[in-house]
XYZ file of C-alpha atoms in Angstrom:
188
model
C 126.174 102.463 114.885
C 122.816 101.648 114.080
C 122.035 101.079 117.714
C 123.471 104.678 118.798
C 121.238 106.300 116.064
C 118.295 104.245 117.016
C 119.142 105.446 120.673
C 119.293 108.975 119.376
C 115.684 109.185 117.527
C 114.071 106.708 120.209
C 112.954 109.746 122.352
C 111.609 111.761 119.609
C 109.799 108.671 118.259
C 108.303 108.291 121.576
C 107.254 111.805 122.217
C 105.429 111.740 118.833
C 103.476 108.554 119.778
C 102.937 110.275 123.167
C 101.545 113.330 121.545
C 99.590 111.736 118.742
C 96.014 111.987 119.543
C 96.522 113.685 123.077
C 96.098 117.248 124.067
C 98.966 118.349 126.553
C 98.231 117.919 129.794
C 97.162 120.543 132.237
C 99.862 121.639 134.722
C 98.436 122.999 137.976
C 101.374 123.947 140.361
C 100.555 124.452 143.733
C 102.284 126.956 145.866
C 101.906 126.078 149.858
C 103.996 128.835 150.836
C 102.415 130.927 153.906
C 102.627 134.703 152.928
C 102.605 137.471 155.783
C 99.143 138.673 154.674
C 97.926 135.147 155.172
C 99.488 134.825 158.789
C 98.274 138.320 159.674
C 94.839 137.308 158.659
C 94.850 134.006 160.653
C 96.031 135.856 163.741
C 92.960 138.493 163.267
C 90.860 135.395 162.660
C 91.629 134.134 166.001
C 91.119 137.530 167.893
C 87.524 137.832 165.943
C 86.829 134.189 167.182
C 87.766 134.891 170.647
C 85.354 138.015 170.897
C 82.672 135.822 168.987
C 83.004 133.150 171.762
C 82.806 136.086 174.555
C 79.793 137.433 172.774
C 78.143 134.044 172.518
C 78.303 133.689 176.180
C 76.859 137.071 176.641
C 74.053 136.132 174.555
C 73.518 132.613 175.211
C 75.179 131.379 178.166
C 77.682 128.512 178.512
C 76.344 126.238 175.721
C 76.214 128.685 173.200
C 79.667 129.688 173.894
C 80.762 125.942 174.361
C 79.384 125.168 170.734
C 81.072 128.343 169.378
C 84.179 127.504 170.775
C 84.447 124.105 169.576
C 83.711 125.373 166.124
C 86.436 127.729 166.709
C 89.095 125.153 167.890
C 88.010 122.852 164.819
C 88.968 125.502 162.360
C 91.590 127.506 163.907
C 93.965 124.919 165.256
C 95.344 121.478 164.061
C 94.169 118.846 166.687
C 92.861 116.817 163.911
C 96.306 115.829 163.141
C 97.397 115.113 166.521
C 98.764 117.136 169.482
C 99.168 121.061 169.336
C 101.785 122.596 171.339
C 99.626 124.902 173.369
C 100.558 126.544 176.401
C 97.684 128.845 177.818
C 98.484 132.143 179.519
C 96.585 131.148 182.983
C 97.457 127.629 183.339
C 99.919 126.034 185.792
C 100.912 122.726 187.300
C 100.156 119.494 185.703
C 97.825 121.292 183.417
C 99.972 124.091 181.820
C 100.503 122.348 178.416
C 97.053 121.535 176.479
C 98.176 119.385 173.423
C 94.704 117.885 173.231
C 91.568 119.698 171.894
C 89.590 118.914 175.189
C 92.433 120.692 177.151
C 91.972 123.743 174.668
C 88.249 123.736 175.029
C 88.632 123.661 178.600
C 90.943 126.830 178.624
C 88.436 128.609 176.552
C 85.265 128.008 178.119
C 85.835 126.156 181.195
C 83.357 123.499 182.498
C 85.452 120.361 182.415
C 86.017 118.643 185.582
C 89.229 117.470 184.319
C 90.630 120.991 184.264
C 89.061 122.008 187.258
C 91.513 125.552 187.484
C 90.147 126.746 184.315
C 87.316 129.427 184.210
C 86.836 130.206 180.958
C 89.520 132.682 179.385
C 86.931 133.322 176.327
C 84.060 133.846 178.298
C 85.408 137.192 180.198
C 83.413 140.400 178.390
C 85.961 140.868 175.716
C 85.414 143.927 173.644
C 88.564 144.172 171.517
C 91.544 142.254 170.490
C 94.814 143.173 168.727
C 97.848 141.372 167.713
C 101.111 143.423 167.708
C 103.871 141.317 165.899
C 107.499 141.812 166.835
C 108.794 138.822 164.605
C 107.089 136.854 161.565
C 109.077 134.051 160.304
C 107.878 132.596 156.984
C 109.361 129.225 156.067
C 107.317 127.142 153.242
C 104.161 126.105 154.312
C 104.894 127.009 158.128
C 105.205 130.216 159.696
C 106.001 131.490 163.392
C 105.079 134.770 165.134
C 105.940 136.447 168.199
C 104.673 139.494 169.928
C 101.953 140.775 171.860
C 98.015 140.688 172.069
C 96.227 143.266 173.551
C 92.461 142.512 175.024
C 90.062 145.136 176.262
C 87.204 144.069 178.042
C 83.761 145.613 178.789
C 85.162 148.095 181.457
C 87.903 149.014 179.442
C 90.767 147.138 181.405
C 93.603 146.446 179.110
C 95.308 142.898 179.423
C 98.521 142.662 177.226
C 100.209 138.954 176.812
C 103.218 137.984 175.133
C 102.359 135.386 172.376
C 104.173 133.133 169.985
C 102.270 131.121 167.270
C 103.302 128.422 164.577
C 101.065 128.314 161.739
C 100.776 125.253 159.231
C 99.137 125.790 155.839
C 97.450 123.029 154.458
C 97.187 121.690 150.950
C 93.408 122.925 150.338
C 94.819 126.752 151.701
C 93.486 126.356 155.198
C 95.863 127.921 157.954
C 96.086 125.857 161.241
C 97.858 126.834 164.618
C 99.985 124.073 165.454
C 101.960 125.940 168.352
C 100.195 128.610 170.533
C 102.369 129.891 173.481
C 100.910 132.900 175.670
C 102.056 134.196 178.797
C 102.090 137.447 181.006
C 104.645 139.752 180.554
C 107.557 139.781 182.790
C 107.371 142.388 185.639
C 110.487 143.287 187.576
């Protein structure tokens, strides 16, 4: 009986000792859930970055575009964690998939002899870039989108591609691309 009574009051006694002389802990609950607004902002950030690479090429040539593209890739994609599932629009054969940073950089700016077919998609004189989402799936710290991206070049020519992205939200709030699939729409 004494033992059961001691077991009943032990938690209260322990709580009293733990609170004596100590302030209550500050609890900070982190929510890593991606929101639709964050996903749309990341997509717009990708478009803005593509236009920035294009403008860098127009104003400073290949080296300026390459430095800009490297910074864009390091900020937007998750290559620092491992392979990214990247399938560029105009890639084919053994170089269809670009799981490495070097492969992504070659696609955006060319100039890499290991990727001789790449001429630099981002070096074209792009003037606008618009994302048109058909699907946005939010799942905790990950999101997947599917839709189109419409590019307009300096001559007014429009190019529309089918685009699927998966994004990951890091604990610090950064949003990174972990999957990027792009293809030209099927024409019958």
